[in-house]
Coordinates of C-alpha atoms and ligand atoms in Angstrom, one line a residue:
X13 CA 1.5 -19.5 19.8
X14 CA 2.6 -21.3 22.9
X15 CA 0.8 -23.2 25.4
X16 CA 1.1 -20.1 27.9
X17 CA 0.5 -17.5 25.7
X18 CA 2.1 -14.5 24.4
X19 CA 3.3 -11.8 27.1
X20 CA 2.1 -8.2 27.1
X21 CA 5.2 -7.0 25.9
X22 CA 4.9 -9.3 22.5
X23 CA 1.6 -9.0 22.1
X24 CA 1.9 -5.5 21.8
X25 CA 5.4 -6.3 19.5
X26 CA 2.5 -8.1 17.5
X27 CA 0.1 -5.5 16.8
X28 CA 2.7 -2.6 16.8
X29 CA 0.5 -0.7 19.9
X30 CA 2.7 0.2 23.1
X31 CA 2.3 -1.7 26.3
X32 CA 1.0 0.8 28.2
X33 CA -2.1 0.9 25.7
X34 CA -2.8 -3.0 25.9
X35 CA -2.8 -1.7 30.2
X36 CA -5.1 0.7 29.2
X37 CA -7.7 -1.2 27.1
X38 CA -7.5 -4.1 29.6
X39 CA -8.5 -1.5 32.7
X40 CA -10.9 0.0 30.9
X41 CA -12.9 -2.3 28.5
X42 CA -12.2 -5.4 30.3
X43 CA -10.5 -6.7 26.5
X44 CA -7.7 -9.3 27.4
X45 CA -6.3 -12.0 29.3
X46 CA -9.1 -13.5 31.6
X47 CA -6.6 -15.2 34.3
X48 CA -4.6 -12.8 35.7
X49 CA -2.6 -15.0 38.4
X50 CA -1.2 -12.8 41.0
X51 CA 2.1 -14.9 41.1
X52 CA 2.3 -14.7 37.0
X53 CA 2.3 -12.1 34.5
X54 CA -0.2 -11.8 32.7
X55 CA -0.1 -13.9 29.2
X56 CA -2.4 -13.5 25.8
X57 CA -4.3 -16.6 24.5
X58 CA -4.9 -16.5 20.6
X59 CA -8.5 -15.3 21.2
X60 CA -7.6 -12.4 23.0
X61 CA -4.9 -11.3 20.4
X62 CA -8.2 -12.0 18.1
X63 CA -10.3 -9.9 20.0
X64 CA -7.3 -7.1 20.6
X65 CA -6.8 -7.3 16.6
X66 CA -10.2 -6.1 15.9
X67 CA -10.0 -3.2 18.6
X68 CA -7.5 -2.2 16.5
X69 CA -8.4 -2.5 13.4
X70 CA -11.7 -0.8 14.2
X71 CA -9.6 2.2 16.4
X72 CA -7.7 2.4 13.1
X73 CA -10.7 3.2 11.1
X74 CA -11.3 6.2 13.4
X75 CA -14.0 4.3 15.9
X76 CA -14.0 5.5 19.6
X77 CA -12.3 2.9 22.2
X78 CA -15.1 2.2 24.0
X79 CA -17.1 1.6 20.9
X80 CA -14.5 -0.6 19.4
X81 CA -13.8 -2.4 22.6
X82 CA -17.5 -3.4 22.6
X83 CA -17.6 -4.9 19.2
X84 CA -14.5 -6.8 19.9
X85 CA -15.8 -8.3 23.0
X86 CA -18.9 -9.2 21.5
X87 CA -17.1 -11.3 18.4
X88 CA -18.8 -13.9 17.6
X89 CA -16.7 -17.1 19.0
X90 CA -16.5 -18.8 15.5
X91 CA -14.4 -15.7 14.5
X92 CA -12.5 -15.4 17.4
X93 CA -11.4 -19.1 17.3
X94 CA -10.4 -18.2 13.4
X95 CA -7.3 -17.0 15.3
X96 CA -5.0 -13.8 14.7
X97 CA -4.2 -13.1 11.5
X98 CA -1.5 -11.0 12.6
X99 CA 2.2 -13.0 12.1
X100 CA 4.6 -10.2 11.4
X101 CA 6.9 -12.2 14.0
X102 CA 7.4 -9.5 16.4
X103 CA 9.0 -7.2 13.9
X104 CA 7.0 -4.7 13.3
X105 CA 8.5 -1.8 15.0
X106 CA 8.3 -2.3 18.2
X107 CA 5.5 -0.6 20.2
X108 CA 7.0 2.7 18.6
X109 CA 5.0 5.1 16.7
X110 CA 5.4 7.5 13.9
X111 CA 4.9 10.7 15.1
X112 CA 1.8 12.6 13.3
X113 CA 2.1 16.3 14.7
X114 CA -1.7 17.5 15.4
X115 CA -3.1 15.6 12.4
X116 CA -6.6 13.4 13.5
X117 CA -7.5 9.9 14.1
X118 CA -7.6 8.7 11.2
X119 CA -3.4 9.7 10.8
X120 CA -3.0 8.2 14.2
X121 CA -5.1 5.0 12.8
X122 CA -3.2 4.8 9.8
X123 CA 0.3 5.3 11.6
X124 CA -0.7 2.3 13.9
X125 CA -2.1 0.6 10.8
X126 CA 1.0 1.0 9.0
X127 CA 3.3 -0.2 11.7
X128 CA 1.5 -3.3 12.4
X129 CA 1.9 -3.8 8.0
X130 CA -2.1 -4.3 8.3
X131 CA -2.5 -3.4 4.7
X132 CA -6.4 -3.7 4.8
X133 CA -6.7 -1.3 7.9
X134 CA -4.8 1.0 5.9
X135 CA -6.0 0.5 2.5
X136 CA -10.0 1.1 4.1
X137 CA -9.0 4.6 6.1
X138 CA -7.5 5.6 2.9
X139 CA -9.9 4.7 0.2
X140 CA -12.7 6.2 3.3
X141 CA -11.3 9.1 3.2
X142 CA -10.6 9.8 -0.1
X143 CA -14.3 8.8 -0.6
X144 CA -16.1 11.4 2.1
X145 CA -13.6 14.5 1.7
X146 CA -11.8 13.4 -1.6
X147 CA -7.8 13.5 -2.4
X148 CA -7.0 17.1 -1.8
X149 CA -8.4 16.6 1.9
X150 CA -6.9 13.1 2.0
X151 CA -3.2 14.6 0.7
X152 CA -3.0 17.0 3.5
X153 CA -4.8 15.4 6.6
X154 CA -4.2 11.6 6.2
X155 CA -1.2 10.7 4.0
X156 CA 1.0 14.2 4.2
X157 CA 1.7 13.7 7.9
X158 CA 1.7 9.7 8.1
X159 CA 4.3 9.9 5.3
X160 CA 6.3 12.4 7.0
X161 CA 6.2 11.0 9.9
X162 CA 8.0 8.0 8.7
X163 CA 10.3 9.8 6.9
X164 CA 11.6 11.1 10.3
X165 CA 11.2 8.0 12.4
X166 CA 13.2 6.5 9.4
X167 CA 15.9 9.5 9.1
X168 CA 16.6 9.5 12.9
X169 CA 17.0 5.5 12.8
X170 CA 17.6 4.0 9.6
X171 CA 14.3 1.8 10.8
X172 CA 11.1 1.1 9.4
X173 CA 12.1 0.5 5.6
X174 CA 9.2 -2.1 5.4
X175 CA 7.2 0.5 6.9
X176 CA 7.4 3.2 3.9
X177 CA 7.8 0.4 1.3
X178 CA 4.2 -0.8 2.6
X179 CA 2.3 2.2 2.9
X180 CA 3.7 3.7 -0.1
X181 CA 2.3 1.2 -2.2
X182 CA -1.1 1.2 -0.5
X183 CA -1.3 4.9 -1.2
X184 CA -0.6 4.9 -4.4
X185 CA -3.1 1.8 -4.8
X186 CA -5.7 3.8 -3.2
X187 CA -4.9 6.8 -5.4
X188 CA -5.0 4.7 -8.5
X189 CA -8.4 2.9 -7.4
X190 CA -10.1 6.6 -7.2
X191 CA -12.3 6.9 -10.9
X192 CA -10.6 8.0 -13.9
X193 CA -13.3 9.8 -16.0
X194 CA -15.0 7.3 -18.5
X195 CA -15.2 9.3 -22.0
X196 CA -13.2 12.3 -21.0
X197 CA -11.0 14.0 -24.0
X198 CA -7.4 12.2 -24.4
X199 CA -5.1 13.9 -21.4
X200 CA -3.9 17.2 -21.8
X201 CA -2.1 16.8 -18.7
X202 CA 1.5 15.2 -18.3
X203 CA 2.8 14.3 -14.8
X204 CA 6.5 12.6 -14.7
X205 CA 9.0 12.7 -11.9
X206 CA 12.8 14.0 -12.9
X207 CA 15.7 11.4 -14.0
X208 CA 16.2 9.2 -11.2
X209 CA 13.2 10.2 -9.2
X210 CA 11.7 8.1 -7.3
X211 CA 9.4 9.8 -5.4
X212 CA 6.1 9.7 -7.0
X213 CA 3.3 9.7 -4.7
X214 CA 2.7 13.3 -4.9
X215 CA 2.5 13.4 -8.5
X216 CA -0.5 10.1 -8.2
X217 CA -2.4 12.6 -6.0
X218 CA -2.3 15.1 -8.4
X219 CA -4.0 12.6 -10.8
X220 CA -6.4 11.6 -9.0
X221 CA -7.3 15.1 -7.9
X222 CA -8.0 16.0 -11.0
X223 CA -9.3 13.1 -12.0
X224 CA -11.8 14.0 -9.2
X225 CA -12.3 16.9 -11.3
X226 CA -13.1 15.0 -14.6
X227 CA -9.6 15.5 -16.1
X228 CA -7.3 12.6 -17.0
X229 CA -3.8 12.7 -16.8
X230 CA -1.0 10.9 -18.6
X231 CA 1.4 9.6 -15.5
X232 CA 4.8 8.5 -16.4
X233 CA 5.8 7.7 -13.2
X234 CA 9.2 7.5 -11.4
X235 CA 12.7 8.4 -13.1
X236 CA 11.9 9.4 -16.4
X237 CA 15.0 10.7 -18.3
X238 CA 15.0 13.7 -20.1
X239 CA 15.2 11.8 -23.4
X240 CA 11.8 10.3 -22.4
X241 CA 10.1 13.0 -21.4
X242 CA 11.3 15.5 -24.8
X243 CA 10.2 12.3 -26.8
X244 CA 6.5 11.9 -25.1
X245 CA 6.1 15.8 -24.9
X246 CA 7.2 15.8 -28.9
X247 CA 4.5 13.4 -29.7
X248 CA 1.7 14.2 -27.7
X249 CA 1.9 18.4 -27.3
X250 CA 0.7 18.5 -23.7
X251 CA -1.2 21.8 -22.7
X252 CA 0.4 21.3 -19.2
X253 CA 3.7 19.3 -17.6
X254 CA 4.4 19.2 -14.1
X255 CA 7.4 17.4 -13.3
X256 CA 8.5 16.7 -9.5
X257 CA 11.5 16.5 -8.2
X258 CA 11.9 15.7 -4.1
X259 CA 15.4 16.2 -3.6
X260 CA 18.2 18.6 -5.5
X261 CA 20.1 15.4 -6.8
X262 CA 17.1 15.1 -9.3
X263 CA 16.6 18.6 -10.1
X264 CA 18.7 19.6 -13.1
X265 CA 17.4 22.1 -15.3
X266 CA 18.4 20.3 -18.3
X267 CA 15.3 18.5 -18.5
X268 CA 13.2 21.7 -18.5
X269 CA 14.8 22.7 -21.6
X270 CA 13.0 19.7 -23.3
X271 CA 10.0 21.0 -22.2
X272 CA 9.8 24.4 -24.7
X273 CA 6.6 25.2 -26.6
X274 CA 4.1 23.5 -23.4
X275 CA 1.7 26.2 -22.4
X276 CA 2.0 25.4 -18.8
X277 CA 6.0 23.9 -17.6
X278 CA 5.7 23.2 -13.6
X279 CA 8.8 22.5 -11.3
X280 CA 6.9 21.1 -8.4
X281 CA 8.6 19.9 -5.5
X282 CA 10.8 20.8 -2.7
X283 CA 13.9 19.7 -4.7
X284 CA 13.9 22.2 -7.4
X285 CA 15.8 25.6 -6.2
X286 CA 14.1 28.4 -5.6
X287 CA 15.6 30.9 -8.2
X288 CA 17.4 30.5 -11.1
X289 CA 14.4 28.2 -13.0
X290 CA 13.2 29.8 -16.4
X291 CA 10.8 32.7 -16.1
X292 CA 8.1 30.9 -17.7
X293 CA 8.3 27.8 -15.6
X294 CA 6.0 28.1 -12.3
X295 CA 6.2 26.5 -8.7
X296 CA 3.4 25.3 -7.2
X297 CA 3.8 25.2 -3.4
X298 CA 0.6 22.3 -2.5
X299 CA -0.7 19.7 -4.0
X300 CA -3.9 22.7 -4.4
X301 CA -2.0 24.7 -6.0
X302 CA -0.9 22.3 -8.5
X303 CA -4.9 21.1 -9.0
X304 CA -5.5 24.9 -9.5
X305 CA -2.9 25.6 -12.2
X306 CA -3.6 22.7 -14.0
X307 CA -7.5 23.7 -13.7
X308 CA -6.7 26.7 -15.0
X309 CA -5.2 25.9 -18.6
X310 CA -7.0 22.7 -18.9
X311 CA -10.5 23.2 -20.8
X312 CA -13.8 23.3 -18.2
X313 CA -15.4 19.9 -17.9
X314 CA -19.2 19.2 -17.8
Ligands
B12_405 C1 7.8 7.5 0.6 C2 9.3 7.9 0.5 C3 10.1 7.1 -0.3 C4 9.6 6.0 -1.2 C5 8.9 6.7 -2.4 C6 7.7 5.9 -3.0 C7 6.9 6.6 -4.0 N1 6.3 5.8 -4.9 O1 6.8 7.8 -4.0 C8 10.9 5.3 -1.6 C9 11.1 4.1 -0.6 C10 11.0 4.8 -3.0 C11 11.9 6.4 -1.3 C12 13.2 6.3 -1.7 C13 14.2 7.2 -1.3 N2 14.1 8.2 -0.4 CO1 12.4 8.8 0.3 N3 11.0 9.3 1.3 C14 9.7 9.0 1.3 C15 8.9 9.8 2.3 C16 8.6 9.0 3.5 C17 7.6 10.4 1.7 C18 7.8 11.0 0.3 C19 6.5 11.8 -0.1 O2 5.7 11.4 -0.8 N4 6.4 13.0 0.4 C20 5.3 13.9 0.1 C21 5.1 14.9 1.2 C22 4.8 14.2 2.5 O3 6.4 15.6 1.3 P1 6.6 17.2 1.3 O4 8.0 17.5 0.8 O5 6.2 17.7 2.6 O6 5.6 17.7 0.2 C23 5.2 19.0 0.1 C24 5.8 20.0 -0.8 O7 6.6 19.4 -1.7 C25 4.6 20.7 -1.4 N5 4.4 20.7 -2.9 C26 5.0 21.6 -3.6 N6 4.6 21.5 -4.9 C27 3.7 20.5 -5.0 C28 3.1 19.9 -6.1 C29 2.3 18.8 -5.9 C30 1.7 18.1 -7.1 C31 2.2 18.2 -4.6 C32 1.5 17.0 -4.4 C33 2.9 18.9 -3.5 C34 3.6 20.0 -3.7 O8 3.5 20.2 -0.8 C35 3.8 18.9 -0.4 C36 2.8 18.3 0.5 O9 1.6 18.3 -0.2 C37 9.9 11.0 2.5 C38 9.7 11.8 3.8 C39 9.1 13.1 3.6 N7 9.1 14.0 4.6 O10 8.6 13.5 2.5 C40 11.3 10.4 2.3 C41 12.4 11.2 1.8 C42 11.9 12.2 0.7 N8 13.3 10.3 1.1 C43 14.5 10.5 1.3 C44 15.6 9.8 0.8 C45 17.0 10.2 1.2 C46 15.4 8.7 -0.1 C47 16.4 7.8 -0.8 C48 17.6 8.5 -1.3 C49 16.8 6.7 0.3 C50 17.9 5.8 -0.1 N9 19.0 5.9 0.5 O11 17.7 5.0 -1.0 C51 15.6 7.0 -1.8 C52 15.8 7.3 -3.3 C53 15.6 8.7 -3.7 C54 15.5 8.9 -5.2 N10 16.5 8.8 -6.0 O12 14.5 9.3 -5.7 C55 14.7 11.8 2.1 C56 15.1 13.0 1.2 C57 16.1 13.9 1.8 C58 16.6 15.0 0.9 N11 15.9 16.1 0.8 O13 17.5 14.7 0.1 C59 13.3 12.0 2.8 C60 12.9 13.4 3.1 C61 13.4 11.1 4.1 C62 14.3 11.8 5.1 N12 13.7 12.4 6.1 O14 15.5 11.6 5.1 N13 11.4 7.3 -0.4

């Protein structure tokens, strides 16, 4: 940081908020730069991006402004003179924001979360989440419109690659930390995404939903070609198979063939079509509908 300090507009560059917000919190909460020289524009020592860091961080996690403005005036000063630990050199999108539709705070938290790349904000409103209203809630009101809110911002701009990269792998960390039932039977359940898939988040909900649930699942993961998935479903004799596919360039039907003799075959995902799949396979529209069907042809836990 330089002797004068950082100006409003990279400050907020800094911690991906807009401008106008930084205005805000300064007219309201009295949080950020002390001198505010009529002649000059007003510049951001290192404390105050400190302070502003914590605001939000703690806005992230769902805490009202005034609340969070509070505790971040009232650091104690060995912390704040710890310095920002945000250095994403002003590339972090921009004051821009990923458009969430009506979701809640927490979406809004994690949006700003994500653009700023604070992985630990992001990581702790999921894993809070997923621990007060569990996955299925999680799915729908947290990571559903975050996610597709990037996807837009990204399809209308070719921006914010670092963005998706980031927060998908903090989901599916988050989704991977939630329990997997300690001396449950061996999975009856196989979860794989279609050849050259790469789209596999909502297949690591649907584990950890039903891990939720006391069922394990086996989760092949991304691009699993059909060769793999015959081979594994020949040696293991799954009761259920749910394979995704996001876009039609994965979705050929080949790779249901493979899957003969399994009780339960799903397509899941919006890149399957919707007619012209075997009569036995089924099409889950949600990530509860998939728990459901699995639910019911897997045997009742406990
Ligand atoms: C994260 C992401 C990635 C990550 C994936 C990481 C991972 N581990 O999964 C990475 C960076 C790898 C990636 C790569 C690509 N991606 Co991408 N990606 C996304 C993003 C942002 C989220 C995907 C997601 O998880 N969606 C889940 C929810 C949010 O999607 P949904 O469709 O609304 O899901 C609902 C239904 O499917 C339904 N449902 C029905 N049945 C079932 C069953 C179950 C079990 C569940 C859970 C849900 C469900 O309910 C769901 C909601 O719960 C989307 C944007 C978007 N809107 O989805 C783009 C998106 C899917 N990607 C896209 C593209 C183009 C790509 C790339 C081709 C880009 C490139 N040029 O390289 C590549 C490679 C694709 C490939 N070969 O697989 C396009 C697809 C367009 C299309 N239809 O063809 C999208 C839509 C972005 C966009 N707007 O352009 N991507």
């Amino acid at each position: 940081m330089t002797e004068e300090g950082l100006s409003a507009g990279e400050v907020a560059r800094r911690l991906g908020v807009a401008v106008t917000t930084l205005r805000s919190w300064h007219r309201r909460y009295g949080l950020g730069p002390d001198q505010h020289e009529a002649r000059h524009h007003r510049r951001y020592t290192g404390e105050d991006l400190s302070r502003l860091e914590v605001m939000c961080r703690l806005t992230g996690e769902g805490m009202p402004a005034a609340e969070a403005a509070r505790a971040a005036l009232a650091m104690h000063p060995l912390e704040v003179a710890a310095g920002p630990v945000v250095t994403t050199g002003g590339r972090a999108g921009g004051g821009n924001t990923i458009p969430v539709g009506g979701a809640g705070p927490e979406a809004r938290g994690l949006a700003r979360a994500a653009m700023r790349l604070d992985v630990a904000t992001m990581s702790s409103v999921i894993t809070r989440m997923i621990g007060e209203r569990g996955v299925l809630h999680t799915w729908d009101h947290l990571l559903r419109p975050v996610l597709a809110g990037v996807g837009d911002r990204h399809a209308g701009s070719g921006a914010l690659v670092e963005v998706e990269h980031l927060l998908s792998r903090t989901i599916s960390d988050a989704l991977a930390a939630v329990p997997r039932p300690a001396g449950a039977p061996a999975p009856r359940t196989l979860l794989a995404c279609a050849d050259e898939e790469q789209h596999s988040l909502p297949l690591e909900a649907l584990a950890a939903a039903l891990a939720e649930r006391g069922h394990r699942s086996l989760l092949l993961g991304a691009r699993v070609p059909p060769r793999a998935l015959a081979a594994v479903v020949a040696r293991l004799g799954p009761t259920v198979v749910m394979l995704w596919s996001q876009a039609p360039a994965t979705a050929s039907m080949e790779q249901l063939g493979g899957l003969r003799g399994t009780p339960l075959v799903a397509a899941a995902g919006p890149g399957w079509p919707s007619a012209g799949l075997p009569p036995s396979v089924v099409r889950p529209a949600s990530l509860g509908e998939a728990v459901d069907l699995a639910l019911r042809w897997l045997p009742s836990v406990g």
